[in-house]
């Protein structure tokens, strides 16, 4: 499943291919993805010029000179592929698609200048919809989302305020999209390991009695911002590395310290722990029982 850094990498790949170009045609090859495509989806986008490709949590937001924004989500297996007008790939194109099977090409955007952007999704858990640009924040998919894990808004102070009094384990509290939006299982595991905090610790222990942040809260905020920023940087280098490949956007290789590493030695210098796997709220948790307290 693409996590936030992958979605951000897709955004950065689509941006140079789409922004400033008019959408000449949209070919919807089936009526639905995870949900039905909205009424007259193609018609409502056709002729519009793309003003920006933005991201909120794991949603891609295609803003145009029209009154609506296209909200796009990659689901479990969605990816975009960019076909250039000529022989060369368009700027920002890169490889590592899950599949090139054209049977799973569901939505095709033809762009001014001859370029083409193809959405491929074998499992069809992704979706596309349209929302009024001036009321975007009220859209059911976006309303209630917390802060982005990428900026300075994520601080020890914010975590202390959000978690004060909460007995829920840190792992569950961090996956609450109303606190931090777009933070998924993998990066929660990685950030907790980096901050040396147990995923089972009560979330409320990050707040002092007076409501202020503990040292741990500040450490965790920094760890979250760092793991996400490093993964986005890794995605960015994959964009550059694969610029000459087949034009597919979406997935890149990234090495994790604890995620999916059960039974391996903890990579923290001086720690002799072995990474363990457990299940919390139906999701796998990977953690070091020695240095995460
Ligand atoms: Zn350890």
CSV table of C-alpha atoms and ligand atoms in Angstrom, one decimal:
chain,number,residue,atom,x,y,z
A,1,UNK,CA,0.0,0.0,0.0
A,2,UNK,CA,1.5,3.4,-0.9
A,3,UNK,CA,2.3,5.4,2.2
A,4,UNK,CA,2.5,9.2,2.3
A,5,UNK,CA,6.1,9.5,1.0
A,6,UNK,CA,5.1,7.5,-2.0
A,7,UNK,CA,2.0,9.6,-2.6
A,8,UNK,CA,4.2,12.7,-2.3
A,9,UNK,CA,6.7,11.2,-4.8
A,10,UNK,CA,3.8,10.5,-7.3
A,11,UNK,CA,2.7,14.1,-6.8
A,12,UNK,CA,6.2,15.4,-7.6
A,13,UNK,CA,6.2,13.2,-10.7
A,14,UNK,CA,2.8,14.3,-12.0
A,15,UNK,CA,3.4,17.9,-11.4
A,16,UNK,CA,5.8,18.7,-14.3
A,17,UNK,CA,3.8,16.5,-16.6
A,18,UNK,CA,0.4,18.1,-15.9
A,19,UNK,CA,0.7,21.6,-14.5
A,20,UNK,CA,0.0,24.3,-17.1
A,21,UNK,CA,-1.4,21.8,-19.6
A,22,UNK,CA,-5.0,21.5,-20.6
A,23,UNK,CA,-6.9,18.2,-20.3
A,24,UNK,CA,-8.1,17.3,-23.8
A,25,UNK,CA,-9.9,14.1,-23.0
A,26,UNK,CA,-10.5,11.7,-20.1
A,27,UNK,CA,-11.1,8.1,-21.0
A,28,UNK,CA,-12.9,6.2,-18.2
A,29,UNK,CA,-12.6,2.6,-19.1
A,30,UNK,CA,-14.9,1.4,-16.4
A,31,UNK,CA,-17.7,3.1,-14.4
A,32,UNK,CA,-16.1,2.5,-11.0
A,33,UNK,CA,-12.9,2.1,-9.0
A,34,UNK,CA,-13.4,1.5,-5.3
A,35,UNK,CA,-16.5,3.8,-5.7
A,36,UNK,CA,-18.4,4.7,-8.8
A,37,UNK,CA,-16.7,7.6,-10.7
A,38,UNK,CA,-18.8,10.8,-10.3
A,39,UNK,CA,-21.5,11.6,-12.9
A,40,UNK,CA,-20.0,13.0,-16.1
A,41,UNK,CA,-16.5,12.7,-14.6
A,42,UNK,CA,-14.7,13.0,-17.9
A,43,UNK,CA,-16.9,15.9,-19.2
A,44,UNK,CA,-16.4,17.9,-16.0
A,45,UNK,CA,-12.6,17.8,-16.4
A,46,UNK,CA,-12.3,18.0,-20.2
A,47,UNK,CA,-11.0,21.4,-21.4
A,48,UNK,CA,-9.7,22.4,-18.0
A,49,UNK,CA,-6.1,23.6,-17.5
A,50,UNK,CA,-4.3,21.9,-14.6
A,51,UNK,CA,-3.2,24.6,-12.1
A,52,UNK,CA,-1.5,22.4,-9.5
A,53,UNK,CA,-1.1,18.9,-8.3
A,54,UNK,CA,-1.3,19.1,-4.5
A,55,UNK,CA,-1.4,16.5,-1.7
A,56,UNK,CA,-3.4,16.4,1.6
A,57,UNK,CA,-2.6,13.3,3.7
A,58,UNK,CA,-2.6,10.5,1.1
A,59,UNK,CA,-5.0,12.3,-1.3
A,60,UNK,CA,-3.8,13.8,-4.5
A,61,UNK,CA,-5.6,17.0,-5.4
A,62,UNK,CA,-5.7,18.0,-9.0
A,63,UNK,CA,-6.7,21.7,-9.1
A,64,UNK,CA,-7.8,23.2,-12.4
A,65,UNK,CA,-9.1,26.5,-13.8
A,66,UNK,CA,-12.6,25.0,-13.3
A,67,UNK,CA,-14.8,25.1,-10.1
A,68,UNK,CA,-13.9,21.6,-9.1
A,69,UNK,CA,-10.9,19.8,-7.7
A,70,UNK,CA,-10.2,16.1,-8.6
A,71,UNK,CA,-9.5,14.1,-5.4
A,72,UNK,CA,-7.5,11.0,-6.2
A,73,UNK,CA,-6.4,8.1,-3.9
A,74,UNK,CA,-4.1,5.3,-4.9
A,75,UNK,CA,-5.7,2.7,-2.6
A,76,UNK,CA,-3.7,-0.5,-2.3
A,77,UNK,CA,-2.2,-0.8,-5.7
A,78,UNK,CA,-2.9,2.3,-7.8
A,79,UNK,CA,-0.1,3.9,-9.8
A,80,UNK,CA,0.2,6.5,-12.5
A,81,UNK,CA,2.2,6.2,-15.7
A,82,UNK,CA,3.2,9.1,-17.9
A,83,UNK,CA,3.5,8.7,-21.6
A,84,UNK,CA,5.3,11.5,-23.4
A,85,UNK,CA,4.3,13.0,-26.7
A,86,UNK,CA,7.4,11.9,-28.5
A,87,UNK,CA,9.9,9.2,-27.8
A,88,UNK,CA,11.3,10.6,-24.6
A,89,UNK,CA,9.5,10.4,-21.3
A,90,UNK,CA,8.1,13.5,-19.8
A,91,UNK,CA,9.9,15.3,-17.0
A,92,UNK,CA,9.5,13.6,-13.7
A,93,UNK,CA,8.6,10.2,-15.1
A,94,UNK,CA,10.1,7.2,-13.4
A,95,UNK,CA,9.8,3.4,-13.1
A,96,UNK,CA,8.9,0.7,-10.7
A,97,UNK,CA,5.2,0.2,-11.5
A,98,UNK,CA,3.5,-2.7,-10.0
A,99,UNK,CA,2.1,-3.8,-13.4
A,100,UNK,CA,2.0,-2.6,-16.9
A,101,UNK,CA,-1.0,-4.8,-17.7
A,102,UNK,CA,-3.2,-2.6,-19.8
A,103,UNK,CA,-6.2,-4.5,-18.6
A,104,UNK,CA,-5.8,-2.5,-15.4
A,105,UNK,CA,-5.5,0.9,-17.1
A,106,UNK,CA,-8.7,2.4,-15.8
A,107,UNK,CA,-8.5,6.2,-16.4
A,108,UNK,CA,-6.5,7.9,-19.1
A,109,UNK,CA,-5.9,11.7,-19.2
A,110,UNK,CA,-4.9,13.0,-22.6
A,111,UNK,CA,-3.1,16.3,-22.2
A,112,UNK,CA,-2.4,19.3,-24.4
A,113,UNK,CA,0.9,18.8,-26.2
A,114,UNK,CA,0.3,15.1,-26.8
A,115,UNK,CA,1.2,13.7,-23.3
A,116,UNK,CA,-0.9,11.1,-21.6
A,117,UNK,CA,-1.3,10.2,-17.9
A,118,UNK,CA,-2.6,6.7,-17.2
A,119,UNK,CA,-4.1,5.4,-13.9
A,120,UNK,CA,-3.5,1.7,-13.4
A,121,UNK,CA,-5.0,-0.2,-10.4
A,122,UNK,CA,-5.2,-4.0,-10.4
A,123,UNK,CA,-7.0,-4.3,-7.1
A,124,UNK,CA,-9.2,-1.2,-7.6
A,125,UNK,CA,-9.1,0.1,-4.0
A,126,UNK,CA,-8.1,3.5,-5.3
A,127,UNK,CA,-10.7,6.1,-6.2
A,128,UNK,CA,-11.3,9.5,-8.0
A,129,UNK,CA,-13.9,12.0,-7.2
A,130,UNK,CA,-14.7,15.7,-7.7
A,131,UNK,CA,-15.2,18.3,-5.1
A,132,UNK,CA,-16.1,22.0,-5.1
A,133,UNK,CA,-12.8,23.9,-4.9
A,134,UNK,CA,-14.2,26.5,-2.5
A,135,UNK,CA,-15.5,24.0,0.0
A,136,UNK,CA,-12.7,21.4,-0.4
A,137,UNK,CA,-12.0,21.2,3.4
A,138,UNK,CA,-15.6,20.2,4.0
A,139,UNK,CA,-15.4,17.2,1.7
A,140,UNK,CA,-16.1,13.9,3.6
A,141,UNK,CA,-12.7,12.5,2.7
A,142,UNK,CA,-10.8,15.6,3.9
A,143,UNK,CA,-12.9,17.0,6.8
A,144,UNK,CA,-11.5,16.1,10.2
A,145,UNK,CA,-8.0,15.3,9.0
A,146,UNK,CA,-5.3,16.4,11.4
A,147,UNK,CA,-2.0,18.1,10.7
A,148,UNK,CA,0.5,16.9,8.1
A,149,UNK,CA,3.5,15.0,9.4
A,150,UNK,CA,5.9,16.9,7.2
A,151,UNK,CA,5.9,20.4,8.8
A,152,UNK,CA,6.7,22.4,11.9
A,153,UNK,CA,3.1,22.1,13.1
A,154,UNK,CA,4.0,18.7,14.3
A,155,UNK,CA,5.7,19.4,17.6
A,156,UNK,CA,6.0,17.9,21.1
A,157,UNK,CA,3.5,20.5,22.2
A,158,UNK,CA,0.9,19.3,19.7
A,159,UNK,CA,1.4,15.7,20.6
A,160,UNK,CA,1.1,16.5,24.3
A,161,UNK,CA,-2.2,18.4,23.7
A,162,UNK,CA,-3.6,15.7,21.5
A,163,UNK,CA,-2.7,12.8,23.8
A,164,UNK,CA,-3.1,14.2,27.3
A,165,UNK,CA,-5.3,11.9,29.4
A,166,UNK,CA,-5.4,9.2,26.7
A,167,UNK,CA,-4.8,5.6,27.9
A,168,UNK,CA,-4.7,4.3,24.3
A,169,UNK,CA,-1.3,2.9,23.3
A,170,UNK,CA,1.0,5.3,21.4
A,171,UNK,CA,0.8,3.1,18.3
A,172,UNK,CA,-3.0,3.5,18.0
A,173,UNK,CA,-3.0,7.2,18.9
A,174,UNK,CA,-0.4,7.9,16.2
A,175,UNK,CA,-2.6,6.2,13.6
A,176,UNK,CA,-5.5,8.4,14.5
A,177,UNK,CA,-5.9,10.4,11.3
A,178,UNK,CA,-7.6,13.2,13.2
A,179,UNK,CA,-4.3,14.0,15.0
A,180,UNK,CA,-1.7,13.4,12.3
A,181,UNK,CA,-3.0,12.9,8.7
A,182,UNK,CA,-1.5,10.4,6.4
A,183,UNK,CA,0.8,8.7,8.9
A,184,UNK,CA,0.6,5.0,8.3
A,185,UNK,CA,1.7,1.8,10.0
A,186,UNK,CA,5.2,1.5,8.6
A,187,UNK,CA,6.3,5.0,9.5
A,188,UNK,CA,4.7,4.9,13.0
A,189,UNK,CA,6.8,1.8,13.7
A,190,UNK,CA,9.9,3.5,12.4
A,191,UNK,CA,9.3,6.7,14.3
A,192,UNK,CA,8.6,4.9,17.6
A,193,UNK,CA,11.9,2.9,17.2
A,194,UNK,CA,13.9,6.0,16.4
A,195,UNK,CA,12.4,7.9,19.4
A,196,UNK,CA,13.0,4.8,21.7
A,197,UNK,CA,9.4,4.6,22.7
A,198,UNK,CA,7.4,1.4,23.1
A,199,UNK,CA,4.3,1.2,20.8
A,200,UNK,CA,2.4,0.0,23.9
A,201,UNK,CA,3.2,3.0,26.1
A,202,UNK,CA,0.1,4.9,27.1
A,203,UNK,CA,-0.3,8.0,24.8
A,204,UNK,CA,-1.1,10.2,27.8
A,205,UNK,CA,2.5,9.7,29.2
A,206,UNK,CA,3.7,12.2,26.6
A,207,UNK,CA,2.0,15.0,28.4
A,208,UNK,CA,3.2,16.3,31.8
A,209,UNK,CA,0.7,16.9,34.7
A,210,UNK,CA,0.4,20.5,33.6
A,211,UNK,CA,-0.4,19.5,30.0
A,212,UNK,CA,3.0,20.5,28.6
A,213,UNK,CA,5.1,18.1,26.5
A,214,UNK,CA,7.6,15.7,28.0
A,215,UNK,CA,11.1,15.3,26.5
A,216,UNK,CA,9.8,12.1,24.9
A,217,UNK,CA,7.0,14.1,23.1
A,218,UNK,CA,9.6,16.4,21.5
A,219,UNK,CA,11.7,13.4,20.6
A,220,UNK,CA,8.8,11.6,19.0
A,221,UNK,CA,7.7,14.7,17.0
A,222,UNK,CA,11.2,15.1,15.6
A,223,UNK,CA,11.4,11.3,14.8
A,224,UNK,CA,8.2,11.4,12.8
A,225,UNK,CA,9.2,14.4,10.8
A,226,UNK,CA,12.6,12.9,10.1
A,227,UNK,CA,11.4,9.5,8.9
A,228,UNK,CA,8.9,11.0,6.6
A,229,UNK,CA,11.3,13.6,5.2
A,230,UNK,CA,14.0,11.0,4.6
A,231,UNK,CA,11.5,8.7,2.8
A,232,UNK,CA,10.4,11.6,0.6
A,233,UNK,CA,14.0,12.4,-0.2
A,234,UNK,CA,14.5,8.7,-1.1
A,235,UNK,CA,11.4,8.9,-3.4
A,236,UNK,CA,12.8,12.1,-5.0
A,237,UNK,CA,16.1,10.4,-5.8
A,238,UNK,CA,14.2,7.5,-7.4
A,239,UNK,CA,12.4,10.1,-9.6
A,240,UNK,CA,15.8,11.3,-10.8
A,241,UNK,CA,17.3,7.8,-11.1
A,242,UNK,CA,14.4,6.5,-13.2
A,243,UNK,CA,13.8,9.5,-15.4
A,244,UNK,CA,14.7,7.5,-18.5
A,245,UNK,CA,12.6,4.4,-17.7
A,246,UNK,CA,9.1,3.6,-18.8
A,247,UNK,CA,7.3,6.5,-17.3
A,248,UNK,CA,5.6,4.8,-14.3
A,249,UNK,CA,5.2,6.6,-11.1
A,250,UNK,CA,4.5,5.3,-7.7
A,251,UNK,CA,6.7,2.8,-5.8
A,252,UNK,CA,10.2,3.0,-4.6
A,253,UNK,CA,12.5,0.8,-2.6
A,254,UNK,CA,13.2,2.1,0.9
A,255,UNK,CA,15.0,0.3,3.7
A,256,UNK,CA,13.3,0.3,7.1
A,257,UNK,CA,15.0,-0.1,10.5
A,258,UNK,CA,12.4,-2.3,12.2
A,259,UNK,CA,9.4,-2.6,9.9
A,260,UNK,CA,9.2,-6.2,8.5
A,261,UNK,CA,12.4,-7.2,10.3
A,262,UNK,CA,11.2,-9.5,13.0
A,263,UNK,CA,14.0,-11.7,14.3
A,264,UNK,CA,16.8,-9.4,13.2
A,265,UNK,CA,19.2,-7.6,15.5
A,266,UNK,CA,18.1,-4.1,16.5
A,267,UNK,CA,20.1,-1.7,14.3
A,268,UNK,CA,20.5,0.9,17.1
A,269,UNK,CA,24.2,1.2,18.0
A,270,UNK,CA,25.0,-0.6,21.2
A,271,UNK,CA,21.5,-2.2,21.5
A,272,UNK,CA,21.5,-6.0,21.7
A,273,UNK,CA,17.7,-6.4,21.3
A,274,UNK,CA,16.0,-8.5,18.6
A,275,UNK,CA,13.2,-6.9,16.7
A,276,UNK,CA,9.9,-8.5,17.6
A,277,UNK,CA,6.5,-8.5,15.8
A,278,UNK,CA,3.1,-8.2,17.5
A,279,UNK,CA,-0.4,-7.3,16.5
A,280,UNK,CA,-2.1,-4.1,17.7
A,281,UNK,CA,-5.6,-3.3,16.5
A,282,UNK,CA,-5.2,-5.8,13.6
A,283,UNK,CA,-2.0,-4.3,12.3
A,284,UNK,CA,1.6,-5.6,12.6
A,285,UNK,CA,3.8,-3.8,15.0
A,286,UNK,CA,7.6,-4.1,14.8
A,287,UNK,CA,9.6,-2.9,17.8
A,288,UNK,CA,12.8,-3.6,19.8
A,289,UNK,CA,11.9,-4.8,23.3
A,290,UNK,CA,15.2,-3.5,24.7
A,291,UNK,CA,15.6,0.1,23.6
A,292,UNK,CA,11.9,1.1,23.1
A,293,UNK,CA,10.4,1.8,26.5
B,1,LIG,ZN1,17.0,-1.8,20.3
